[in-house]
CSV table of C-alpha atoms in Angstrom, one decimal:
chain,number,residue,atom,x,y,z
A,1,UNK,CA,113.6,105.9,94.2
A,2,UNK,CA,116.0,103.0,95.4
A,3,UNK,CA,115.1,103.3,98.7
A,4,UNK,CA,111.5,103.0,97.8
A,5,UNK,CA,112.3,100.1,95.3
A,6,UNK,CA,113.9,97.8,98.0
A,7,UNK,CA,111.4,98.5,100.5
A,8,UNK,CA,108.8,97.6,98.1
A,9,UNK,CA,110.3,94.6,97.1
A,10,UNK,CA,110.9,93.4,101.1
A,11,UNK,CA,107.3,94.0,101.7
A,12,UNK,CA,106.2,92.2,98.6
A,13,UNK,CA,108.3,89.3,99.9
A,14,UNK,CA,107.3,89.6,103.2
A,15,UNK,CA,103.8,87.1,103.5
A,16,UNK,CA,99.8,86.4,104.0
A,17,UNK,CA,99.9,84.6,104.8
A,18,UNK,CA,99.3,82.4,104.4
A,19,UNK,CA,101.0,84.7,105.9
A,20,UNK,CA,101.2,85.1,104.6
A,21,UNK,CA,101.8,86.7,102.1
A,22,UNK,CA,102.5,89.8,102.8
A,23,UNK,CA,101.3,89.3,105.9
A,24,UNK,CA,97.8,88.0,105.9
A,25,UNK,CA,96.8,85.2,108.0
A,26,UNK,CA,93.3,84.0,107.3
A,27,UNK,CA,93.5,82.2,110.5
A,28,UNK,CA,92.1,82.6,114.1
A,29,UNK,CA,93.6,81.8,117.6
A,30,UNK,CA,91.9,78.3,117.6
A,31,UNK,CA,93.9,75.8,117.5
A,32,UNK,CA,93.2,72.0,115.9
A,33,UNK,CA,93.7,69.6,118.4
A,34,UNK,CA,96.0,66.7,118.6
A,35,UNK,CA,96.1,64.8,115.6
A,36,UNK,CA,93.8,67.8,113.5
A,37,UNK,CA,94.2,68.7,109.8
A,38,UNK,CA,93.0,71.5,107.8
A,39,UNK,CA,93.7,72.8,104.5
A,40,UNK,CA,93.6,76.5,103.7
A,41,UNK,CA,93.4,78.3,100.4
A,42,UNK,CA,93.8,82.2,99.9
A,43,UNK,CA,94.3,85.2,97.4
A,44,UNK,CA,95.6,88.3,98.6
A,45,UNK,CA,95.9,91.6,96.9
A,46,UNK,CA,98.6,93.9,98.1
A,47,UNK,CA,99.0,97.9,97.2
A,48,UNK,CA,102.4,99.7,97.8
A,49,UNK,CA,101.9,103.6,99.0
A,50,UNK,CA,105.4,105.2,99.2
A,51,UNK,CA,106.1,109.0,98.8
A,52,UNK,CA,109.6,108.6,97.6
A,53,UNK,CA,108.8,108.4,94.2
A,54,UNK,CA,106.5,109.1,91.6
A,55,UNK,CA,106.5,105.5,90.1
A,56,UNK,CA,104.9,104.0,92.9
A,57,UNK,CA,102.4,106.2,93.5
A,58,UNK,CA,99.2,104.5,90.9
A,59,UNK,CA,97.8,101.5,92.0
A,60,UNK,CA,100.7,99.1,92.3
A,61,UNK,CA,99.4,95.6,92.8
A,62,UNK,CA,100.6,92.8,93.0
A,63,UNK,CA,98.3,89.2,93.7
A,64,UNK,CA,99.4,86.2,96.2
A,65,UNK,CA,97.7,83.1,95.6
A,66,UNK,CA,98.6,80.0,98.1
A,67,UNK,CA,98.1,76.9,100.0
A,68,UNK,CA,98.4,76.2,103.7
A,69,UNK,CA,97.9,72.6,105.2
A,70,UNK,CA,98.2,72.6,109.1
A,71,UNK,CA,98.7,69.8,111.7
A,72,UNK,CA,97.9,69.4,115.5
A,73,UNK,CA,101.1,68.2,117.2
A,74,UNK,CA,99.0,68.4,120.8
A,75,UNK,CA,96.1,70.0,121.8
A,76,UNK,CA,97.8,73.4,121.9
A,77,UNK,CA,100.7,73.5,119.0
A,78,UNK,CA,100.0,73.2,115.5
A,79,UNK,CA,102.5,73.2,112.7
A,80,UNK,CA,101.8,74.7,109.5
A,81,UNK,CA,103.6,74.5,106.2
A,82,UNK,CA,102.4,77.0,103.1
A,83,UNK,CA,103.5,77.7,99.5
A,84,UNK,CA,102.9,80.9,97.9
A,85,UNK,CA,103.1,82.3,94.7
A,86,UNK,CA,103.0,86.4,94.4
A,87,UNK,CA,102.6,87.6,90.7
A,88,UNK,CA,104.8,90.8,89.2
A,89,UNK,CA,108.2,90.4,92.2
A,90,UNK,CA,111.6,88.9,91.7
A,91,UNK,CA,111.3,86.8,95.0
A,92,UNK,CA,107.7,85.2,93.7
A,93,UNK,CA,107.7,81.4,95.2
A,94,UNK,CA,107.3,81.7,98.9
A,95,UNK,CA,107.6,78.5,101.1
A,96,UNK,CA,106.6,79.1,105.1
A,97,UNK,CA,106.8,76.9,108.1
A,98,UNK,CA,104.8,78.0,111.3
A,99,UNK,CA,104.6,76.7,114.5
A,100,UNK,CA,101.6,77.9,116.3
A,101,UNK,CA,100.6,77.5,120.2
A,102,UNK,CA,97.5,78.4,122.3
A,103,UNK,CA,97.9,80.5,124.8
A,104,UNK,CA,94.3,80.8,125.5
A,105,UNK,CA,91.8,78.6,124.1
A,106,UNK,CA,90.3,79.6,121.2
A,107,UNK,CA,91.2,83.5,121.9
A,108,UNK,CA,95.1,83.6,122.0
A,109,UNK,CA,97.7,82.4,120.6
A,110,UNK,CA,101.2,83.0,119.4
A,111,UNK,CA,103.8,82.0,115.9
A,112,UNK,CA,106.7,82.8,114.7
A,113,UNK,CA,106.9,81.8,111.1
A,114,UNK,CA,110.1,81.2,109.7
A,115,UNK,CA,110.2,82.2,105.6
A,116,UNK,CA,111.7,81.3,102.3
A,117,UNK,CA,111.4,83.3,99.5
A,118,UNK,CA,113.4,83.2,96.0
A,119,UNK,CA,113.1,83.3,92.4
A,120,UNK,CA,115.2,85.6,90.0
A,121,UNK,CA,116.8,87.8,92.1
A,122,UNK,CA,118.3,85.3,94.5
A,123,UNK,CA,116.4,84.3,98.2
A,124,UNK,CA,115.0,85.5,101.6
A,125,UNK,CA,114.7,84.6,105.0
A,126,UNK,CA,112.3,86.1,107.3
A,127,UNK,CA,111.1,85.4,110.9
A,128,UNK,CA,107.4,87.0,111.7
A,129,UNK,CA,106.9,86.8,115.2
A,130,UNK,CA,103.0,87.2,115.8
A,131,UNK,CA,100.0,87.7,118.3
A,132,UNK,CA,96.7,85.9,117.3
A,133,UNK,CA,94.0,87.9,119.1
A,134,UNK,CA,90.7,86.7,118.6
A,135,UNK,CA,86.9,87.0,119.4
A,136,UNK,CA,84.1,84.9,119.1
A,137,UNK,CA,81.2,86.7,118.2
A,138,UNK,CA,78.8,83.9,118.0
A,139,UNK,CA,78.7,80.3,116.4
A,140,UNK,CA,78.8,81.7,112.9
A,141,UNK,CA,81.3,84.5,113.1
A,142,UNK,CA,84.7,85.5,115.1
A,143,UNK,CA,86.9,88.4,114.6
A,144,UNK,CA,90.5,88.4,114.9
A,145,UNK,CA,93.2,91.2,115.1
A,146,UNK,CA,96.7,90.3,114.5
A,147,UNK,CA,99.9,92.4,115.5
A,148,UNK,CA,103.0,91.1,113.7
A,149,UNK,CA,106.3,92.3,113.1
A,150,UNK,CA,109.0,90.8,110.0
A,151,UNK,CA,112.8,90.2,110.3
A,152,UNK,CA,114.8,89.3,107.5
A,153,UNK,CA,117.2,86.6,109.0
A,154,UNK,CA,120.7,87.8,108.1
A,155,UNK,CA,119.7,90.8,105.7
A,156,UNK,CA,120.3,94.4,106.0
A,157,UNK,CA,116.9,95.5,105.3
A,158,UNK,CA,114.8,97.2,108.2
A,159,UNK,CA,111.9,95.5,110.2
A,160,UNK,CA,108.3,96.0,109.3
A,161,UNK,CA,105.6,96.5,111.7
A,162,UNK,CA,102.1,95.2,110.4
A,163,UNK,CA,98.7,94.8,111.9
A,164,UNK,CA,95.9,92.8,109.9
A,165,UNK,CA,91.8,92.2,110.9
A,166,UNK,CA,90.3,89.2,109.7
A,167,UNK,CA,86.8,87.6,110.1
A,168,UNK,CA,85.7,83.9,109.9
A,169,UNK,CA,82.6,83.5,108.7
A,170,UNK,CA,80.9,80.0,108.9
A,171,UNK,CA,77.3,77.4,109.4
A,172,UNK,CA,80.2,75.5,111.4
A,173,UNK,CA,83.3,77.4,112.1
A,174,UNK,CA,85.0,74.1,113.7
A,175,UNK,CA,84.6,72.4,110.3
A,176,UNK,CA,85.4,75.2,107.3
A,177,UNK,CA,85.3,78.8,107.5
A,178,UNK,CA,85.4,81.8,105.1
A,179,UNK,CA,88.1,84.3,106.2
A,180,UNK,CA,88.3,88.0,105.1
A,181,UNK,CA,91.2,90.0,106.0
A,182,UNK,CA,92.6,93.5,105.3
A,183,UNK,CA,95.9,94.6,106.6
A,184,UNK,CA,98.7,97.7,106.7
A,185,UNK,CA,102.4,97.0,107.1
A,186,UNK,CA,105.0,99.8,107.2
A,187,UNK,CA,108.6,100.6,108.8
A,188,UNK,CA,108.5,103.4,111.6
A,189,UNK,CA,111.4,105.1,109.6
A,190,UNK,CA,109.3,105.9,106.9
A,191,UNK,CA,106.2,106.7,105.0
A,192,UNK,CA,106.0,103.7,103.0
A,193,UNK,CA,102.9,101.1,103.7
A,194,UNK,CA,101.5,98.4,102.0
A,195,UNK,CA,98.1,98.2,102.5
A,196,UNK,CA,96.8,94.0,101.9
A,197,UNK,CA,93.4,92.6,101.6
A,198,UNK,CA,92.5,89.5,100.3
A,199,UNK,CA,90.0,86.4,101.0
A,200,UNK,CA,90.6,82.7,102.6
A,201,UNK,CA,89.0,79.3,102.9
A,202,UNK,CA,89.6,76.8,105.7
A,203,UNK,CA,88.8,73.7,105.8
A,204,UNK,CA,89.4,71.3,109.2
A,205,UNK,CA,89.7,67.3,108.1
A,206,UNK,CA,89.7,65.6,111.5
């Protein structure tokens, strides 16, 4: 049961996701261009599955709401800082800073987002090195699949291993953009997963 209740509580504190979040993203490889802003809202929902014990097996949710506001350094590096708040956890006020490059335009890119959580319980760094795969299906939609794995930065806890799917949905998806995403993260050692879904809005300024 202990085993289950820190895992829980890592994954819990682990997002999004922006990215959030537990580790939704509600983002696609595109990046803004020099001088770009955009503001992103989200909610996430996020359900534990662990066979370790009985208490965790019925519907444990706990809801992420948060703010994301990115910047374009160049054409192919943004920088994003986020707040979170996740409901029902200890570690519930989650601040994130992200840079994020292009590796391919509009299809690839690559962040590591360096975390800060803390709240009653004390605090938590994690780094969540991640691959943004995504593509365009036409001028209203794109679909993006997201590999990412999260290391707590001087803790003893073990990594997690997550891959989320998101779409953007859009009249204008260089503008604003609805973003659906549902993800899994888990730890290879063990049969506990969180399974995340949730629902984000972008919005690009310039």
């Amino acid at each position: 049961m202990k085993k289950c209740t820190l895992s829980f509580l890592f994954l819990i504190a682990l997002t999004f996701s922006l990215k959030a979040q537990l580790n939704q993203n509600y983002e696609s490889a595109s990046t803004l261009g020099k001088k770009g802003m955009n503001l992103s809202s989200y909610y996430s929902s996020l359900q534990l599955v662990c066979d370790h014990s009985p208490e965790y097996q019925d519907n444990e949710y706990i809801r992420n709401f948060g703010l994301r506001l990115g910047y374009g350094i160049t054409n192919r590096f943004d920088l994003q800082l986020s707040y979170s708040y996740l409901s029902l956890v200890d570690l519930n006020h989650h601040f994130c800073i992200s840079p994020k490059y292009s590796i391919y335009k509009n299809k690839i890119a690559a962040s590591i987002p360096l975390s800060f959580y803390f709240g009653n319980e004390g605090k938590l760094f994690t780094l969540s090195p991640k691959i943004i795969l995504t593509q365009p299906i036409s001028q209203y939609l794109d679909i993006s699949l997201i590999p990412k794995m999260e290391i707590a930065v001087g803790g003893s806890f073990e990594r997690f291993y997550s891959v989320s799917i998101g779409f953007g949905v859009s009249k204008n998806l260089q503008k604003w953009a609805i973003r659906p995403e549902l993800g899994l993260h888990h730890k290879l050692s063990s049969s506990s997963a969180v399974w995340s879904y949730g629902l984000g809005f972008q919005y690009k300024f310039k």
